[in-house]
């Protein structure tokens, strides 16, 4: 397959690209790499697809935000991350529809807060909104296209790099396997949350009557992640790339 990995200079994106390259053609894109894209600038997404042409899959491991108190005096500071992480990934999906081949996939990234964390309220809103968007958008995609979202918490290797307790972190390999499963599996409209502590589970909305969402057979295939440690709940925060922090 021909696959675009956005955020390929970050810890996760780089490792996802490395894992795919032995068997697939991988285009590494980021804000600072040789192939550039910035989710806050929609025109740069158009430029990326114009340059790359048709692909079989798009994986976005880029864009996040910082912890900001609810009492922050600036609305712009409080809503930092809205344009890139939420709206940017929405715009990415919309543009990808014209460039991903039949039966292809788009995989986005949200994030997980195990419990309320000071400064995380807007990040929680963005993550929940993105996951709801993916669930609803999945039934509208044409030509057998699929969209899913990965919702990781702290990565163990990131915690170690920061000199923090890494016991509750998810191994990077488990996080990467979730992205790979989203690309190679059959699930659609799902939120996949890597965790070393839980049995594998696809998070689905209560909209059980919607075609393509209710009891999606792809979730059965997701059981293949049993040995990879993908489950329902992860640790609190996750720096998606080396360029953006924290949710």
mmCIF file of C-alpha atoms in Angstrom:
data_model
loop_
_atom_site.group_PDB
_atom_site.id
_atom_site.type_symbol
_atom_site.label_atom_id
_atom_site.label_comp_id
_atom_site.label_asym_id
_atom_site.label_seq_id
_atom_site.Cartn_x
_atom_site.Cartn_y
_atom_site.Cartn_z
ATOM 1 C CA UNK A 1 0.000 0.000 0.000
ATOM 2 C CA UNK A 2 0.929 3.638 -0.441
ATOM 3 C CA UNK A 3 0.500 5.349 2.930
ATOM 4 C CA UNK A 4 0.927 8.932 4.151
ATOM 5 C CA UNK A 5 2.041 9.271 7.779
ATOM 6 C CA UNK A 6 1.503 12.815 9.064
ATOM 7 C CA UNK A 7 3.542 13.709 12.121
ATOM 8 C CA UNK A 8 6.335 11.407 11.013
ATOM 9 C CA UNK A 9 9.037 13.324 12.888
ATOM 10 C CA UNK A 10 7.391 12.609 16.244
ATOM 11 C CA UNK A 11 8.001 9.618 18.488
ATOM 12 C CA UNK A 12 4.830 7.781 17.452
ATOM 13 C CA UNK A 13 4.663 8.864 13.830
ATOM 14 C CA UNK A 14 8.282 7.976 13.188
ATOM 15 C CA UNK A 15 7.853 4.514 14.721
ATOM 16 C CA UNK A 16 4.601 3.894 12.831
ATOM 17 C CA UNK A 17 6.346 4.809 9.568
ATOM 18 C CA UNK A 18 9.303 2.557 10.406
ATOM 19 C CA UNK A 19 6.939 -0.353 11.097
ATOM 20 C CA UNK A 20 5.111 0.099 7.791
ATOM 21 C CA UNK A 21 8.082 0.641 5.483
ATOM 22 C CA UNK A 22 9.238 -2.980 5.102
ATOM 23 C CA UNK A 23 5.983 -3.869 3.310
ATOM 24 C CA UNK A 24 4.540 -0.556 2.106
ATOM 25 C CA UNK A 25 5.439 2.682 0.369
ATOM 26 C CA UNK A 26 5.446 5.304 3.106
ATOM 27 C CA UNK A 27 5.373 9.066 2.608
ATOM 28 C CA UNK A 28 6.542 10.828 5.774
ATOM 29 C CA UNK A 29 4.982 14.246 6.236
ATOM 30 C CA UNK A 30 5.326 16.789 9.030
ATOM 31 C CA UNK A 31 5.592 20.499 9.681
ATOM 32 C CA UNK A 32 9.393 20.404 9.530
ATOM 33 C CA UNK A 33 10.277 17.455 7.310
ATOM 34 C CA UNK A 34 11.138 17.294 3.630
ATOM 35 C CA UNK A 35 7.451 16.673 2.819
ATOM 36 C CA UNK A 36 5.647 19.418 4.711
ATOM 37 C CA UNK A 37 2.104 19.792 5.975
ATOM 38 C CA UNK A 38 0.581 21.838 8.775
ATOM 39 C CA UNK A 39 -2.927 20.862 9.928
ATOM 40 C CA UNK A 40 -3.572 24.465 10.949
ATOM 41 C CA UNK A 41 -3.173 25.502 7.300
ATOM 42 C CA UNK A 42 -5.752 23.716 5.096
ATOM 43 C CA UNK A 43 -3.991 24.807 1.907
ATOM 44 C CA UNK A 44 -0.924 22.823 2.996
ATOM 45 C CA UNK A 45 -3.075 19.674 3.122
ATOM 46 C CA UNK A 46 -4.199 20.342 -0.457
ATOM 47 C CA UNK A 47 -0.575 20.855 -1.481
ATOM 48 C CA UNK A 48 0.414 17.568 0.150
ATOM 49 C CA UNK A 49 -2.214 15.532 -1.702
ATOM 50 C CA UNK A 50 -1.489 17.305 -4.987
ATOM 51 C CA UNK A 51 2.166 16.337 -4.637
ATOM 52 C CA UNK A 52 1.653 12.768 -3.466
ATOM 53 C CA UNK A 53 -1.337 11.746 -5.587
ATOM 54 C CA UNK A 54 -3.621 8.828 -4.778
ATOM 55 C CA UNK A 55 -2.862 6.751 -1.693
ATOM 56 C CA UNK A 56 -4.315 3.727 0.055
ATOM 57 C CA UNK A 57 -4.217 5.098 3.586
ATOM 58 C CA UNK A 58 -3.615 8.251 5.603
ATOM 59 C CA UNK A 59 -2.426 8.126 9.206
ATOM 60 C CA UNK A 60 -2.342 11.289 11.303
ATOM 61 C CA UNK A 61 -0.113 11.214 14.389
ATOM 62 C CA UNK A 62 0.264 14.992 14.557
ATOM 63 C CA UNK A 63 -1.272 17.915 16.449
ATOM 64 C CA UNK A 64 -2.215 18.190 20.103
ATOM 65 C CA UNK A 65 -2.372 20.935 22.697
ATOM 66 C CA UNK A 66 -1.219 22.092 26.095
ATOM 67 C CA UNK A 67 -2.821 21.996 29.522
ATOM 68 C CA UNK A 68 -4.559 25.337 30.076
ATOM 69 C CA UNK A 69 -6.554 26.358 33.177
ATOM 70 C CA UNK A 70 -10.252 27.006 32.729
ATOM 71 C CA UNK A 71 -9.627 30.441 34.260
ATOM 72 C CA UNK A 72 -7.067 31.394 31.618
ATOM 73 C CA UNK A 73 -7.553 35.105 30.825
ATOM 74 C CA UNK A 74 -7.155 34.563 27.091
ATOM 75 C CA UNK A 75 -9.709 32.703 24.964
ATOM 76 C CA UNK A 76 -7.043 32.112 22.326
ATOM 77 C CA UNK A 77 -4.723 30.530 24.869
ATOM 78 C CA UNK A 78 -7.503 28.388 26.342
ATOM 79 C CA UNK A 79 -8.632 27.075 22.954
ATOM 80 C CA UNK A 80 -5.135 26.376 21.666
ATOM 81 C CA UNK A 81 -5.289 23.123 19.739
ATOM 82 C CA UNK A 82 -8.792 23.617 18.371
ATOM 83 C CA UNK A 83 -7.592 24.669 14.930
ATOM 84 C CA UNK A 84 -4.963 21.967 14.525
ATOM 85 C CA UNK A 85 -6.060 18.920 16.447
ATOM 86 C CA UNK A 86 -9.816 19.080 15.983
ATOM 87 C CA UNK A 87 -10.603 21.181 12.933
ATOM 88 C CA UNK A 88 -7.308 20.305 11.258
ATOM 89 C CA UNK A 89 -8.018 16.576 11.387
ATOM 90 C CA UNK A 90 -11.610 17.176 10.257
ATOM 91 C CA UNK A 91 -10.283 19.079 7.239
ATOM 92 C CA UNK A 92 -7.743 16.313 6.633
ATOM 93 C CA UNK A 93 -10.483 13.692 6.445
ATOM 94 C CA UNK A 94 -12.607 15.811 4.121
ATOM 95 C CA UNK A 95 -9.714 16.341 1.736
ATOM 96 C CA UNK A 96 -8.541 12.744 1.933
ATOM 97 C CA UNK A 97 -11.861 11.536 0.491
ATOM 98 C CA UNK A 98 -10.787 12.671 -2.967
ATOM 99 C CA UNK A 99 -7.332 11.110 -2.768
ATOM 100 C CA UNK A 100 -7.682 7.757 -0.957
ATOM 101 C CA UNK A 101 -8.372 4.786 -3.202
ATOM 102 C CA UNK A 102 -11.482 2.616 -2.890
ATOM 103 C CA UNK A 103 -11.518 0.608 0.321
ATOM 104 C CA UNK A 104 -8.733 2.696 1.857
ATOM 105 C CA UNK A 105 -8.536 4.111 5.350
ATOM 106 C CA UNK A 106 -7.949 7.306 7.298
ATOM 107 C CA UNK A 107 -6.703 7.023 10.885
ATOM 108 C CA UNK A 108 -6.809 10.067 13.172
ATOM 109 C CA UNK A 109 -5.545 10.658 16.720
ATOM 110 C CA UNK A 110 -7.404 11.886 19.796
ATOM 111 C CA UNK A 111 -6.218 11.261 23.369
ATOM 112 C CA UNK A 112 -7.253 9.864 26.753
ATOM 113 C CA UNK A 113 -7.584 11.322 30.246
ATOM 114 C CA UNK A 114 -8.015 8.522 32.760
ATOM 115 C CA UNK A 115 -9.498 11.001 35.229
ATOM 116 C CA UNK A 116 -10.044 14.778 35.321
ATOM 117 C CA UNK A 117 -6.706 16.579 35.262
ATOM 118 C CA UNK A 118 -6.219 20.281 36.055
ATOM 119 C CA UNK A 119 -5.991 22.207 32.803
ATOM 120 C CA UNK A 120 -7.378 19.356 30.709
ATOM 121 C CA UNK A 121 -10.980 20.510 30.243
ATOM 122 C CA UNK A 122 -10.572 21.892 26.736
ATOM 123 C CA UNK A 123 -8.382 18.978 25.696
ATOM 124 C CA UNK A 124 -11.083 16.581 26.900
ATOM 125 C CA UNK A 125 -13.625 18.504 24.832
ATOM 126 C CA UNK A 126 -11.490 18.322 21.690
ATOM 127 C CA UNK A 127 -10.736 14.603 22.115
ATOM 128 C CA UNK A 128 -14.367 13.693 22.781
ATOM 129 C CA UNK A 129 -15.512 15.817 19.869
ATOM 130 C CA UNK A 130 -13.051 14.186 17.496
ATOM 131 C CA UNK A 131 -14.115 10.698 18.551
ATOM 132 C CA UNK A 132 -17.802 11.567 18.127
ATOM 133 C CA UNK A 133 -17.035 13.054 14.717
ATOM 134 C CA UNK A 134 -15.305 9.838 13.590
ATOM 135 C CA UNK A 135 -18.217 7.687 14.750
ATOM 136 C CA UNK A 136 -20.740 9.832 12.897
ATOM 137 C CA UNK A 137 -18.647 10.445 9.773
ATOM 138 C CA UNK A 138 -17.887 6.749 9.247
ATOM 139 C CA UNK A 139 -21.354 6.016 7.801
ATOM 140 C CA UNK A 140 -20.996 8.830 5.254
ATOM 141 C CA UNK A 141 -17.714 7.764 3.689
ATOM 142 C CA UNK A 142 -18.026 6.675 0.048
ATOM 143 C CA UNK A 143 -16.400 3.823 -1.870
ATOM 144 C CA UNK A 144 -15.843 1.580 1.134
ATOM 145 C CA UNK A 145 -13.494 4.044 2.820
ATOM 146 C CA UNK A 146 -12.931 3.635 6.557
ATOM 147 C CA UNK A 147 -12.096 6.106 9.313
ATOM 148 C CA UNK A 148 -10.999 5.304 12.871
ATOM 149 C CA UNK A 149 -9.300 7.205 15.672
ATOM 150 C CA UNK A 150 -6.517 6.134 18.039
ATOM 151 C CA UNK A 151 -6.844 7.428 21.602
ATOM 152 C CA UNK A 152 -3.590 6.811 23.485
ATOM 153 C CA UNK A 153 -2.494 7.930 26.929
ATOM 154 C CA UNK A 154 1.067 8.347 28.153
ATOM 155 C CA UNK A 155 3.649 6.358 26.224
ATOM 156 C CA UNK A 156 6.053 4.480 28.482
ATOM 157 C CA UNK A 157 9.134 5.555 26.529
ATOM 158 C CA UNK A 158 8.053 9.205 26.713
ATOM 159 C CA UNK A 159 7.700 8.979 30.485
ATOM 160 C CA UNK A 160 11.165 7.454 30.733
ATOM 161 C CA UNK A 161 12.601 10.229 28.573
ATOM 162 C CA UNK A 162 11.030 12.807 30.887
ATOM 163 C CA UNK A 163 12.417 11.068 33.965
ATOM 164 C CA UNK A 164 8.917 10.210 35.209
ATOM 165 C CA UNK A 165 7.458 6.989 36.601
ATOM 166 C CA UNK A 166 6.774 4.858 33.515
ATOM 167 C CA UNK A 167 4.901 2.029 35.212
ATOM 168 C CA UNK A 168 1.495 3.278 34.082
ATOM 169 C CA UNK A 169 2.608 4.087 30.547
ATOM 170 C CA UNK A 170 1.708 2.125 27.445
ATOM 171 C CA UNK A 171 4.657 0.595 25.557
ATOM 172 C CA UNK A 172 5.307 2.382 22.289
ATOM 173 C CA UNK A 173 5.064 -0.932 20.442
ATOM 174 C CA UNK A 174 1.476 -1.393 21.679
ATOM 175 C CA UNK A 175 0.512 2.103 20.551
ATOM 176 C CA UNK A 176 2.028 1.510 17.115
ATOM 177 C CA UNK A 177 0.188 -1.795 16.737
ATOM 178 C CA UNK A 178 -3.119 0.015 17.266
ATOM 179 C CA UNK A 179 -2.359 2.258 14.290
ATOM 180 C CA UNK A 180 -1.331 -0.723 12.177
ATOM 181 C CA UNK A 181 -4.508 -2.585 13.084
ATOM 182 C CA UNK A 182 -6.633 0.415 12.136
ATOM 183 C CA UNK A 183 -5.004 0.417 8.696
ATOM 184 C CA UNK A 184 -5.034 -3.324 8.021
ATOM 185 C CA UNK A 185 -8.235 -4.293 9.855
ATOM 186 C CA UNK A 186 -11.871 -3.879 8.864
ATOM 187 C CA UNK A 187 -13.238 -1.748 11.705
ATOM 188 C CA UNK A 188 -14.763 1.627 10.965
ATOM 189 C CA UNK A 189 -15.934 4.519 13.120
ATOM 190 C CA UNK A 190 -14.083 3.091 16.119
ATOM 191 C CA UNK A 191 -11.958 4.588 18.872
ATOM 192 C CA UNK A 192 -8.975 2.335 19.599
ATOM 193 C CA UNK A 193 -7.311 2.919 22.965
ATOM 194 C CA UNK A 194 -3.987 1.132 23.584
ATOM 195 C CA UNK A 195 -3.450 0.075 27.190
ATOM 196 C CA UNK A 196 -1.223 -2.533 28.843
ATOM 197 C CA UNK A 197 -3.801 -3.140 31.574
ATOM 198 C CA UNK A 198 -7.045 -4.082 29.842
ATOM 199 C CA UNK A 199 -8.432 -6.690 27.482
ATOM 200 C CA UNK A 200 -8.895 -5.489 23.888
ATOM 201 C CA UNK A 201 -12.049 -3.504 23.250
ATOM 202 C CA UNK A 202 -13.488 -1.209 20.592
ATOM 203 C CA UNK A 203 -15.242 1.810 22.039
ATOM 204 C CA UNK A 204 -18.554 2.345 20.269
ATOM 205 C CA UNK A 205 -21.210 4.989 20.682
ATOM 206 C CA UNK A 206 -24.740 4.305 21.935
ATOM 207 C CA UNK A 207 -25.997 4.861 18.393
ATOM 208 C CA UNK A 208 -26.444 1.115 17.966
ATOM 209 C CA UNK A 209 -28.975 1.407 15.152
ATOM 210 C CA UNK A 210 -26.639 3.180 12.749
ATOM 211 C CA UNK A 211 -25.419 1.049 9.850
ATOM 212 C CA UNK A 212 -21.687 0.525 9.755
ATOM 213 C CA UNK A 213 -21.339 1.464 13.427
ATOM 214 C CA UNK A 214 -23.466 -0.967 15.428
ATOM 215 C CA UNK A 215 -21.709 -4.228 16.198
ATOM 216 C CA UNK A 216 -19.179 -3.486 13.494
ATOM 217 C CA UNK A 217 -17.598 -6.774 12.404
ATOM 218 C CA UNK A 218 -14.259 -4.994 12.416
ATOM 219 C CA UNK A 219 -14.409 -5.085 16.194
ATOM 220 C CA UNK A 220 -14.244 -8.850 16.016
ATOM 221 C CA UNK A 221 -11.046 -8.533 14.033
ATOM 222 C CA UNK A 222 -9.811 -6.113 16.656
ATOM 223 C CA UNK A 223 -9.642 -9.027 19.075
ATOM 224 C CA UNK A 224 -6.427 -9.845 17.261
ATOM 225 C CA UNK A 225 -4.858 -7.141 19.410
ATOM 226 C CA UNK A 226 -5.306 -9.290 22.506
ATOM 227 C CA UNK A 227 -1.619 -9.950 22.821
ATOM 228 C CA UNK A 228 -0.752 -6.360 21.971
ATOM 229 C CA UNK A 229 -2.428 -4.887 25.057
ATOM 230 C CA UNK A 230 -5.061 -2.717 23.417
ATOM 231 C CA UNK A 231 -7.916 -1.928 25.763
ATOM 232 C CA UNK A 232 -10.451 0.674 26.796
ATOM 233 C CA UNK A 233 -8.636 2.995 29.197
ATOM 234 C CA UNK A 234 -5.147 4.424 29.107
ATOM 235 C CA UNK A 235 -3.034 6.754 31.212
ATOM 236 C CA UNK A 236 -3.802 10.473 31.428
ATOM 237 C CA UNK A 237 -1.825 12.410 28.833
ATOM 238 C CA UNK A 238 -0.050 11.781 25.582
ATOM 239 C CA UNK A 239 2.354 14.008 23.647
ATOM 240 C CA UNK A 240 1.447 12.943 20.128
ATOM 241 C CA UNK A 241 4.562 14.283 18.464
ATOM 242 C CA UNK A 242 7.814 15.947 19.348
ATOM 243 C CA UNK A 243 6.416 19.205 17.948
ATOM 244 C CA UNK A 244 3.138 19.430 19.874
ATOM 245 C CA UNK A 245 2.180 18.881 23.507
ATOM 246 C CA UNK A 246 0.296 17.734 25.656
ATOM 247 C CA UNK A 247 -3.064 16.196 24.693
#
